[in-house]
XYZ file of C-alpha atoms in Angstrom:
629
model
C 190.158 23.266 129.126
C 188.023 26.014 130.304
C 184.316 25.466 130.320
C 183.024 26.751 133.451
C 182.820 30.681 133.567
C 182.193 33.088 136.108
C 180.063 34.999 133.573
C 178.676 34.363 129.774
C 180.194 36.062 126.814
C 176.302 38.107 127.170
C 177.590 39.333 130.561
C 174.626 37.868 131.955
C 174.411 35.462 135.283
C 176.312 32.890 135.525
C 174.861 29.246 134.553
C 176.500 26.057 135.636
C 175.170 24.440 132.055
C 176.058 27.047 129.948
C 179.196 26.972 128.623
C 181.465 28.043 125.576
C 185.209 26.764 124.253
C 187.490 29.180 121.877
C 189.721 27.125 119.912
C 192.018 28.555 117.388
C 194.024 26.098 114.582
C 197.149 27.479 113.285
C 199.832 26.164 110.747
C 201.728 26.510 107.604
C 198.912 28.835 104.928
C 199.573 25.348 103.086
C 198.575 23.561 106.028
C 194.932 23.533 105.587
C 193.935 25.460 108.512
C 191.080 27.494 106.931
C 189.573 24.286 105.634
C 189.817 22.184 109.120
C 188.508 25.257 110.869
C 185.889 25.264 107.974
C 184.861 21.920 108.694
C 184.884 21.861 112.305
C 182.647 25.197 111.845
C 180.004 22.495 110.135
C 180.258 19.980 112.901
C 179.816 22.775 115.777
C 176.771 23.918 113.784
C 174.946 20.567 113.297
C 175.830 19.996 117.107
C 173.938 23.007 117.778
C 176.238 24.885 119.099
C 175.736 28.611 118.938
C 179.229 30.619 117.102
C 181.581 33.159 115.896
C 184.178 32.354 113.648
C 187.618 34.743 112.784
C 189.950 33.149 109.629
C 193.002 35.024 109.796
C 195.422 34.721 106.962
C 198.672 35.875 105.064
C 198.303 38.166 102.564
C 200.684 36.223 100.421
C 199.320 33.377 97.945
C 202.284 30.922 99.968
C 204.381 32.711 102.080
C 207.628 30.526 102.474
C 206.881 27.231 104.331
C 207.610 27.766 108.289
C 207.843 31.224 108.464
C 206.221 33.692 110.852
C 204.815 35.929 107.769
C 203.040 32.905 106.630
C 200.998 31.650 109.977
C 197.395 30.886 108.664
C 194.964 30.333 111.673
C 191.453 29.812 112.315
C 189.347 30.630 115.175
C 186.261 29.818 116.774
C 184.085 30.645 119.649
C 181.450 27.710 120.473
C 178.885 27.100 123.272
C 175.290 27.063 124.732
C 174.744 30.147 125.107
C 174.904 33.221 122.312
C 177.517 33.845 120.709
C 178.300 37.196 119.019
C 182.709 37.144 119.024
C 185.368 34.875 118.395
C 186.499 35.138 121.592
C 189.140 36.742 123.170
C 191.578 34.274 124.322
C 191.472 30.807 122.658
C 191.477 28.049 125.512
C 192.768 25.178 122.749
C 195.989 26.070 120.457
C 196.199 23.948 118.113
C 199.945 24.301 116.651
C 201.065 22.562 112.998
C 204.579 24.342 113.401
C 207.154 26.534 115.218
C 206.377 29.645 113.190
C 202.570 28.683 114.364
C 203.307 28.522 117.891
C 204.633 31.934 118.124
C 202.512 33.736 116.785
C 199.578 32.668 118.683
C 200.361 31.023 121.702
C 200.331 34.435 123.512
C 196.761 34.758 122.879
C 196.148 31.459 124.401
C 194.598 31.647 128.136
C 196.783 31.028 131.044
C 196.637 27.525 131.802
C 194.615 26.909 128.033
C 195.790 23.686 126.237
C 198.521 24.135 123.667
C 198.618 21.205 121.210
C 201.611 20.993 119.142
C 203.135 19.100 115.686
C 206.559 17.941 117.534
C 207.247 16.361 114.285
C 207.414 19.896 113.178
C 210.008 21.340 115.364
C 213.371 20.218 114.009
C 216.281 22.518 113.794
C 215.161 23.719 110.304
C 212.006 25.231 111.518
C 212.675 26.532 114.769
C 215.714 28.976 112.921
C 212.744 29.918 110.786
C 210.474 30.994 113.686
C 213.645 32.452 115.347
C 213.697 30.128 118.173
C 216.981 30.015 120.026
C 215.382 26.445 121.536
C 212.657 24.044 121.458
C 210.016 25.774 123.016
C 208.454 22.271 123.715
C 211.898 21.393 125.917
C 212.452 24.472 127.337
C 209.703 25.196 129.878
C 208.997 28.826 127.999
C 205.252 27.278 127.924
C 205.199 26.356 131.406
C 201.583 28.882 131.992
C 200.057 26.376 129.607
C 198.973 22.836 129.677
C 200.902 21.587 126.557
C 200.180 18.464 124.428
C 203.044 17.559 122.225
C 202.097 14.956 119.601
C 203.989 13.830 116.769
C 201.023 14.499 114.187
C 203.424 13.880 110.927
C 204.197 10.882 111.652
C 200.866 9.288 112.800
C 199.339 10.742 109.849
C 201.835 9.031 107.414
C 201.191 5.666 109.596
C 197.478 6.245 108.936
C 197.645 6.773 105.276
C 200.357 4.734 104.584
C 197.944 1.918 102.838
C 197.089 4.299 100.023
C 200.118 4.327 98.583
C 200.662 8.605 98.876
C 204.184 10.248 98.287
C 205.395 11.502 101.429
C 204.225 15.178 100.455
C 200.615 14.097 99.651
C 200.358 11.788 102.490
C 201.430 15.432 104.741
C 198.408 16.907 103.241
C 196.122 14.604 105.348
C 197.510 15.868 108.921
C 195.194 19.034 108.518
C 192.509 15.755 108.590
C 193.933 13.555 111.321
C 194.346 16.932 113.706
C 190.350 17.860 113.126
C 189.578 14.016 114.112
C 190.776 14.733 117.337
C 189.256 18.221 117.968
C 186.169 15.733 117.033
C 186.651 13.427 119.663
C 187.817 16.286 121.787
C 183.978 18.004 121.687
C 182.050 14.674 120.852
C 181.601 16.112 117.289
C 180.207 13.828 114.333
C 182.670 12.529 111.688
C 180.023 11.331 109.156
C 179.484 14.652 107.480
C 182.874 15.458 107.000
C 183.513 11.829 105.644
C 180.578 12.272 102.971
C 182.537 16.174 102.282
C 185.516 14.145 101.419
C 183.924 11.600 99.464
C 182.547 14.288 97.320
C 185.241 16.570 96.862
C 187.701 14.285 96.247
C 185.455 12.068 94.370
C 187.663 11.612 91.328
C 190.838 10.784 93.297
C 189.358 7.754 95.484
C 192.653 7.314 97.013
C 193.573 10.928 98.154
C 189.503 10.718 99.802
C 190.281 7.368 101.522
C 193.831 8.752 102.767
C 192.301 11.673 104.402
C 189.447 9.305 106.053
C 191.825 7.406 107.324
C 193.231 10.234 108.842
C 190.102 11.725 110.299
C 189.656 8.547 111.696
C 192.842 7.644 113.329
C 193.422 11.212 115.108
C 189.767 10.576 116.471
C 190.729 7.270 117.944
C 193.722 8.261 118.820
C 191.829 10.389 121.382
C 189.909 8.045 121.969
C 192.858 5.505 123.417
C 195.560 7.802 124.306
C 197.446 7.800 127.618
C 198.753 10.975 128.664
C 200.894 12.036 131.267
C 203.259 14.732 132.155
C 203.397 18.528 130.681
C 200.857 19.907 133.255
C 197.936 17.392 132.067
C 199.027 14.957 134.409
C 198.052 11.257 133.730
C 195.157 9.808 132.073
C 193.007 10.444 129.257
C 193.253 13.421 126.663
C 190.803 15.753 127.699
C 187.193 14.930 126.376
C 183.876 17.664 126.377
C 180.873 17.516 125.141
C 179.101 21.671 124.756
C 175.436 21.057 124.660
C 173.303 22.803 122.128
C 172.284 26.632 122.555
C 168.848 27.209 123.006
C 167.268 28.680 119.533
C 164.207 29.868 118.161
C 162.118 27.055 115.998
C 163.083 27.365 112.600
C 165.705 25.682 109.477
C 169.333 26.954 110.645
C 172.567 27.254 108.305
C 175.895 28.966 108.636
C 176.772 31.608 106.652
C 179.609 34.355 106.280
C 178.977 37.718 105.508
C 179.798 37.309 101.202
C 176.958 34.862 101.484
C 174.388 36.950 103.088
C 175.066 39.579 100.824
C 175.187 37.632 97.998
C 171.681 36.314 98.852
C 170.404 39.488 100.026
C 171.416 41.090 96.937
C 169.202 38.347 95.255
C 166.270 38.694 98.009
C 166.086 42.336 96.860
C 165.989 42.150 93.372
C 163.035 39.632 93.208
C 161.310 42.217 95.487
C 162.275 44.861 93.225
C 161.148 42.339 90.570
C 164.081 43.094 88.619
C 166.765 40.833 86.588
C 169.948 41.813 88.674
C 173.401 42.231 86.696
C 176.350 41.816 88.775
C 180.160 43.620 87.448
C 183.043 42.781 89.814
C 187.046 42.580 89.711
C 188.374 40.227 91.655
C 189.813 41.496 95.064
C 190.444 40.280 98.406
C 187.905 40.149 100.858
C 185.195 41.181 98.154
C 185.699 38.242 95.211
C 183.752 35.948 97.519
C 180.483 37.635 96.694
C 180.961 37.271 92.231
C 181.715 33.541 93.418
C 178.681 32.963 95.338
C 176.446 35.451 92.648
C 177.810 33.182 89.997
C 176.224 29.931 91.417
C 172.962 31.687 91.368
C 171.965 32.382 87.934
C 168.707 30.570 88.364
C 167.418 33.732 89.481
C 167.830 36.051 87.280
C 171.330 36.794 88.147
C 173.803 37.827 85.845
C 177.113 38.303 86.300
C 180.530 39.681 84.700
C 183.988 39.683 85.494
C 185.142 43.043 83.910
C 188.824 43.486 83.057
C 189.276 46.231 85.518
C 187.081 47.896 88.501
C 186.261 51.125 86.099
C 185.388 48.793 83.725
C 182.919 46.705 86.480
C 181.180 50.136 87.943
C 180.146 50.986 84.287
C 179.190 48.014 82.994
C 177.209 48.207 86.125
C 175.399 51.162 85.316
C 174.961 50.615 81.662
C 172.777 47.900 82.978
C 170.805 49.822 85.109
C 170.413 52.215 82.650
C 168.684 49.188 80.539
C 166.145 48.755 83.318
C 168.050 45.905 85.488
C 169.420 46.046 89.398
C 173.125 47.477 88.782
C 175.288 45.866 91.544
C 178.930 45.958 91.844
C 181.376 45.187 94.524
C 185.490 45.856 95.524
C 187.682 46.603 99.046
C 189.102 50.079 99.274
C 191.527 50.147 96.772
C 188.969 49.256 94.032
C 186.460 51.609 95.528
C 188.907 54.556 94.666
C 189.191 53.310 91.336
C 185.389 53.682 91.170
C 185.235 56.641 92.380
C 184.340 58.992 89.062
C 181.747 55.923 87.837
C 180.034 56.590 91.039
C 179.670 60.261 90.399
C 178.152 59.763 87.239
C 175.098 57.338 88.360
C 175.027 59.875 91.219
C 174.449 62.949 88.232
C 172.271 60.203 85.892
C 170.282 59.161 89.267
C 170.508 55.572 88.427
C 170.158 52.827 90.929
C 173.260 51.071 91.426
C 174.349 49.207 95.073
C 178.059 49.467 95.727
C 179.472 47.007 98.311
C 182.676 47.565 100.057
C 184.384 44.787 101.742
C 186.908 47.063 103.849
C 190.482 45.659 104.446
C 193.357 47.689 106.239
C 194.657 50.380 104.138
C 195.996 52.963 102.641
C 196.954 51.755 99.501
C 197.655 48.100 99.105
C 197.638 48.133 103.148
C 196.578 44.521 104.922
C 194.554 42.918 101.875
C 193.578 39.743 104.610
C 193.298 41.759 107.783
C 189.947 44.257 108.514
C 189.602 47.876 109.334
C 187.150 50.076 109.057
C 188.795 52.913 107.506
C 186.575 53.091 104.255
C 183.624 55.219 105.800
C 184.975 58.793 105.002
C 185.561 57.680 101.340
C 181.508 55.640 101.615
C 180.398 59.261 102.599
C 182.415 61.615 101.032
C 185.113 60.051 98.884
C 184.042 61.540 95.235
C 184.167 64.425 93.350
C 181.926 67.614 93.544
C 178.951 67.611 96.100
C 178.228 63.866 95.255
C 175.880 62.742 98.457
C 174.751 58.649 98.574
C 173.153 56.687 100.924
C 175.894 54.324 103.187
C 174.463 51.301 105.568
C 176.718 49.142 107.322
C 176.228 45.463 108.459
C 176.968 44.698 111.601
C 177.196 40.668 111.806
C 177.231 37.989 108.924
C 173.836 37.221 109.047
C 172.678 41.203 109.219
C 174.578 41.519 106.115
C 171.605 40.049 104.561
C 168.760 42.469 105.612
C 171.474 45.384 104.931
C 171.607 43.745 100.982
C 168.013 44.463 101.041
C 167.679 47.374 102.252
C 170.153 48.810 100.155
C 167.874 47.527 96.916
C 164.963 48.934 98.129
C 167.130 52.424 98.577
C 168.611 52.553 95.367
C 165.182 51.526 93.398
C 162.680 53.538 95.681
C 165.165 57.044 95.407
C 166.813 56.352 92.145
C 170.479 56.634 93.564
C 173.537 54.581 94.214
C 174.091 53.238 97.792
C 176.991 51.764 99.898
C 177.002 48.913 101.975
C 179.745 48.503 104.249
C 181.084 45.404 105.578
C 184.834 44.686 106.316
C 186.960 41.971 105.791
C 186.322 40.081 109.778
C 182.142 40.008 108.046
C 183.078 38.923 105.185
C 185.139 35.767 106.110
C 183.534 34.883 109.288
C 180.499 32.109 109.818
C 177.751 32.414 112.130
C 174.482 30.448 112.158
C 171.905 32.024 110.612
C 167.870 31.555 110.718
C 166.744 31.403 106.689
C 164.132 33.927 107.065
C 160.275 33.046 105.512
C 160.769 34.689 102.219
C 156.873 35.274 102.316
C 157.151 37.835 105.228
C 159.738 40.179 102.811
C 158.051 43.291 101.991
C 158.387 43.503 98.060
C 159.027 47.218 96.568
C 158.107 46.254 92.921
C 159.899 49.250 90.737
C 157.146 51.066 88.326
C 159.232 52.096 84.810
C 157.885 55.226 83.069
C 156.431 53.094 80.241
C 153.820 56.446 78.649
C 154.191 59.743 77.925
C 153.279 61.674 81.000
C 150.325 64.230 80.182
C 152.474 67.796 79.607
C 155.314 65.677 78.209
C 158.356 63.723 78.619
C 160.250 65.457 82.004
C 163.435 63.096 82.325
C 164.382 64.529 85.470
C 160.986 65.578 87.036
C 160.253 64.004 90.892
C 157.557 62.109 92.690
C 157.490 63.151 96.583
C 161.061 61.370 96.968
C 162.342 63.828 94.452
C 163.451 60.388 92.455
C 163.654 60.994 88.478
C 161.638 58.878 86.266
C 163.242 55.041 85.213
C 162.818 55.186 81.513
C 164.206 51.651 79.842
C 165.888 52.563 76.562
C 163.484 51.627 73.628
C 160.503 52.729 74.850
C 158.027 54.359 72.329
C 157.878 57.853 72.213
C 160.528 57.773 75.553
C 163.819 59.147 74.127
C 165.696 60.884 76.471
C 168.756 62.093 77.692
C 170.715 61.478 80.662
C 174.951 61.442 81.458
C 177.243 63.224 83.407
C 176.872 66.809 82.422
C 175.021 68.920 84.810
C 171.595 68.430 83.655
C 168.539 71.289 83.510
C 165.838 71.273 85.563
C 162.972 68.510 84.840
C 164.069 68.406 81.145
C 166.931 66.949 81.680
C 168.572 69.265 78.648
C 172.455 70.224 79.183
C 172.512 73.531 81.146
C 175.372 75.149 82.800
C 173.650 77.822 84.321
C 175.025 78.890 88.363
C 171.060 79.125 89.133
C 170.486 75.726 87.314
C 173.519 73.659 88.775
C 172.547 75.176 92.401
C 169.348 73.583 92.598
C 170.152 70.453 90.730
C 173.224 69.803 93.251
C 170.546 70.851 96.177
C 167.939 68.636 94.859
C 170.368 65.601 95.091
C 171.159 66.154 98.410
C 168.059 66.954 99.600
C 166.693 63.912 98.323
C 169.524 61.410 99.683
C 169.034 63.201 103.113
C 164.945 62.370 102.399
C 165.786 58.482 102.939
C 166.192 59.447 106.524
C 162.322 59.659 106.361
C 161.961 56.235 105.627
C 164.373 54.155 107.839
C 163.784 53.536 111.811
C 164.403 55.732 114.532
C 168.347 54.922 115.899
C 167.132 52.247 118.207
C 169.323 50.816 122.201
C 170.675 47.918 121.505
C 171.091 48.014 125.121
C 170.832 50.234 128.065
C 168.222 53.081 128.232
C 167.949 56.556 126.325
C 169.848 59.233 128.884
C 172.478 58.262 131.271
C 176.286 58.765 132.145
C 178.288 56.460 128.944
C 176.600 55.822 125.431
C 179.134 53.335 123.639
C 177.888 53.875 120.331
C 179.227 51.696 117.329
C 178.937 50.687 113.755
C 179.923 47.695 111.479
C 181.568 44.666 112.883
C 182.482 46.316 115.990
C 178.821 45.289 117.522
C 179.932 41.661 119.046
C 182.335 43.352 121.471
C 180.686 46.253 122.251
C 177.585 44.429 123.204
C 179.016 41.919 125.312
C 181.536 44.857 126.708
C 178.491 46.384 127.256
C 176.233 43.954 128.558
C 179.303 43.010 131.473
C 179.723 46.530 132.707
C 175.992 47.492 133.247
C 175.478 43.720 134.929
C 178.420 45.121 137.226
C 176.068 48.124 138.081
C 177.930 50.508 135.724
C 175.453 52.835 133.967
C 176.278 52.450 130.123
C 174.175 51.915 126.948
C 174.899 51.093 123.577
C 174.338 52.375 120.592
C 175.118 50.682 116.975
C 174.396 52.652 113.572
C 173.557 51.018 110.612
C 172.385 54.125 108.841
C 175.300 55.999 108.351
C 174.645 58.560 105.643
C 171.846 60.343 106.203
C 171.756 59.382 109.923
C 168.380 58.496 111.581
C 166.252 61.521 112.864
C 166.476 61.143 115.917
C 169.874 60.224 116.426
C 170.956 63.710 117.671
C 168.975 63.940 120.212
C 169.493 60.477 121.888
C 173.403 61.001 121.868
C 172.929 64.062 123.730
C 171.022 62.754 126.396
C 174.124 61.228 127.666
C 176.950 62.801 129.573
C 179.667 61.103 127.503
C 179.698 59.464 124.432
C 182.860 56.929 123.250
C 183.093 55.421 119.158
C 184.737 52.610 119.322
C 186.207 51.587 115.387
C 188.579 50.156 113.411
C 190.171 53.679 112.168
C 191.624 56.378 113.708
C 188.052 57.966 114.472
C 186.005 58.918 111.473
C 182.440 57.658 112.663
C 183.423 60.227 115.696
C 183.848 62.944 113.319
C 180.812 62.813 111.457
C 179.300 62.925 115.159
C 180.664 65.770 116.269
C 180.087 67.667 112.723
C 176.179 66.437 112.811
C 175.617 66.697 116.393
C 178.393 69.137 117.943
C 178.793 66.295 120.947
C 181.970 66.026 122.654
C 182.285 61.953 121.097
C 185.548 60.785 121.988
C 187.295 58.053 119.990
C 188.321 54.466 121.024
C 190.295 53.790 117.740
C 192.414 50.078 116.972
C 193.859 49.921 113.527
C 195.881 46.916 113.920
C 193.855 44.760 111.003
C 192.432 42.583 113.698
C 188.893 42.885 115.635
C 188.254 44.428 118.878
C 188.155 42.294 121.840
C 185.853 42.141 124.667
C 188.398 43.633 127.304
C 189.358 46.488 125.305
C 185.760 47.756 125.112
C 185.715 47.036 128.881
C 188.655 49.147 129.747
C 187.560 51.952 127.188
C 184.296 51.976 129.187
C 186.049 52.346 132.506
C 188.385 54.899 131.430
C 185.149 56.970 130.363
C 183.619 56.394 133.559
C 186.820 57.699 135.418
């Protein structure tokens, strides 16, 4: 098992101490893998461990048992030092099956542990995972250190006291498998036990079974001999990762749905608005009307709409009532919502839109991530229809992003965008639970009295934003929709003059939020230089750390991430050309690069991967060396 490295996933100086494990879990998608890698997430965290988590998973509901289409793995990077990926190469497989096996073990680390379900590998499955032989017999996985244990079967000895069928009893080996990743990094059982207890707390026996089977794979590391298959004799081997160092404060782990789903929260109570939520469910996005649900306590509504049209307006309708409109989808739903959005662009209503982006066109990958969404975030409706786009870049930035996107839509009366993807979305990281009392609140103001001169629907303060009016209000009647509207009154007019400075004064004002973000800020390097690697989204882990190893190795690179994308920061311009090249990495086929060169008329060149999984660390370091050449 590797632990020593000759540099940190940072790039930085080696440290003897410092050390971090991948380890990815892989099986049937009814083995449980997501929930084991779930749960071992929990016990890294309350270890201390910094980490990066990926779930990876079949698009089908259950794929047929054993077969390549339905691999379900999880994978996480852990250690004492920062984490920001999931790692490139996973030092510990952890194989239920054949099908498993084959899919992954090429990822796995020359001379990486490979532990594998023998119990698994009868005739049956290997024809399923198109083995001519067992890959277990055959020396095929001689560049690994291989562990073959027959986990069915000592999981049915463990349980066997409860009385389980056979097929229940195979449930537990997802249990028995994380004991021994337990033992494996000195990990505590007791909070999984109480998990079980409670979850299963109505069927005492199916709890008990899978305790027992935590249990016994821990101490069967514990007492194991091993010997043979390039781990020569003795013990299995047996870590313990020490805790990264942190800043003071009360730590959870969170994915990306739940940092938006309590960002979105966050910013309606500084908005001081009741927040109504319409959704439809769709993979990776349903994850954030689940989370929203369990929140009502704070003013949270929230509807599941018998279609995404149907979500978007409901949506607005409340926003038009004088709540926080939110609503949420992945591509293909976005499209859907594409004519809603142009009318609370033409009604200037407040209204946050998130997009969970999955591999597309169409249908596409519905598991897998991509970032191929950001032309349609930016110009994806009909007519000149401008709106504000931000993209988080981690799990736990998904959070400020939520906010900022409130304080957006309330402070310039538009809808807004906020980008994640589906690797945000799904993945953990620990996050520091900010001090709510150092959020800046942006209380909204309603138009509650006629105005002296008279009621001007669509007249604007100095961020050309239209008056909120809440229906009902005495003396307040007005008229808004999706007919071009006349100037300040607000009264239909299809005039060429009218309808050319109503569509200018909507874009002039979405381009005026430019005035009130940051300046584009390094996120490493220095302003001016040969290579800016500049970035948005999920791409930042890799690019950082890509980053951070080439200019340790002398190399003179910065990078750059965006999470302003429409309007871009002020300064942005300027800063790119400062360098002599400029590479976009992203999960398309380069459409952050052609906004670039449209804005900025900079020679960006793309680094483009579209195959629905993240970027690793290497391929930004060979993208960075080709530049340099």
């Amino acid at each position: 098992m590797a632990t020593a490295v000759k540099q940190d996933d940072n790039g930085n100086s080696p440290d003897e101490n410092a050390e971090n494990v991948v380890v990815r879990f892989a099986g049937d998608s009814g083995d449980g893998m997501q929930l084991t890698g779930g749960q071992f997430t929990l016990s890294t965290a309350l270890a201390g461990n910094d980490l990066a988590t990926f779930p990876d998973f079949p698009a089908e509901i259950r794929a047929p048992q054993g077969t390549l289409f339905g691999v379900s793995a999880f994978q996480i990077n852990f250690g004492s030092r920062t984490i920001q990926t999931a790692g490139d190469q996973p030092d510990v497989l952890v194989a239920m099956n054949p099908a498993a096996l084959k899919t992954n073990v090429e990822a796995v680390r020359p001379g990486g542990l490979v532990i594998a379900d023998e119990g698994e590998f009868g005739k049956r499955n290997l024809d399923k995972a198109h083995y001519d032989s067992n890959p277990l017999e055959d020396g095929s996985l001689a560049k690994w250190r291989l562990l073959k244990l027959n986990i069915s079967q000592l999981t049915l000895d463990a349980v066997k006291p409860f009385g389980l069928g056979n097929k229940e009893a195979l449930r537990c080996k997802n249990m028995w498998t994380l004991g021994l990743s337990l033992w494996m990094f000195e990990r505590d059982r007791e909070p999984i036990i109480d998990w079980l207890k409670q979850k299963f707390a109505k069927l005492p026996d199916v709890a008990n079974a899978n305790i027992a089977a935590l249990n016994a794979g821990h101490a069967y590391g514990e007492t194991a001999e091993i010997s043979g298959d390039g781990l020569g004799g003795g013990h299995l081997p047996h870590h313990r990762i020490k805790a990264a160092p942190a800043t003071p404060g009360v730590y959870r782990t969170v994915t990306g749905a739940e940092a938006i789903s309590h960002g979105l929260v966050a910013g309606a109570q500084l908005a001081g608005l009741p927040m109504f939520f319409g959704g439809y469910p769709i993979t990776p996005a349903s994850a954030i009307l689940h989370h929203l649900s369990r929140l009502k306590e704070f003013g949270v509504t929230t509807f599941q709409a018998e279609d995404e049209i149907a979500a978007i307006t409901a949506a607005i309708g409340a926003s038009y009532a004088g709540n926080l409109g939110i609503t949420s989808s992945s591509g293909p739903g976005i499209a859907l919502k594409g004519e809603a959005m142009g009318l609370a662009i033409m009604t200037e209503l407040p209204l946050v839109i998130v997009n969970s982006q999955r591999g597309g066109p169409s249908t596409g990958l519905p598991t897998k991530t991509e970032q191929s969404d950001l032309y349609q975030a930016v110009f994806g409706r009909n007519g000149d229809a401008p709106m504000p786009v931000i993209s988080a870049r981690s799990p736990g930035d998904a959070f400020d992003c939520a906010i900022e996107a409130v304080r957006i839509a309330v402070q310039y009366m538009t809808p807004v965008m906020l980008l994640t993807d589906g690797y945000i979305a799904n993945a953990a990281e620990p996050w520091k639970i900010p001090d709510v009392s150092t959020l800046e609140p942006f209380p909204v103001q309603f138009l509650e009295k006629m105005p002296e001169g008279g009621l001007m629907p669509y007249s604007r303060d100095d961020k050309l934003a239209r008056p909120w009016i809440k229906p009902g209000t005495p003396e307040l009647m007005h008229r808004i929709g999706g007919i071009e509207k006349g100037l300040n009154t607000g009264h239909i007019d299809y005039g060429p003059a009218n309808h050319q400075t109503m569509t200018e004064i909507r874009r002039d004002k979405v381009l005026g939020v430019a005035d009130s973000i940051p300046d584009q800020d390094i996120a490493h390097g220095k302003a001016g230089g040969k290579l800016a690697v500049v970035g948005w989204g999920s791409t930042f882990g890799p690019i950082h750390q890509g980053v951070l190893r080439a200019s340790t190795a002398g190399k003179d690179v910065s990078h750059i991430h965006i999470r302003n994308i429409w309007p871009l920061p002020k300064n942005l311009g300027e800063l790119l050309k400062s360098y002599d090249r400029v590479i976009v990495p992203e999960m398309n086929t380069g459409q952050l690069k052609t906004i670039l060169r449209d804005q900025y008329l900079i020679d960006a060149q793309p680094v483009n991967k579209v195959s629905g999984q993240p970027f690793t660390i290497t391929e930004i370091e060979v993208a960075i060396e080709e530049a340099l050449s």
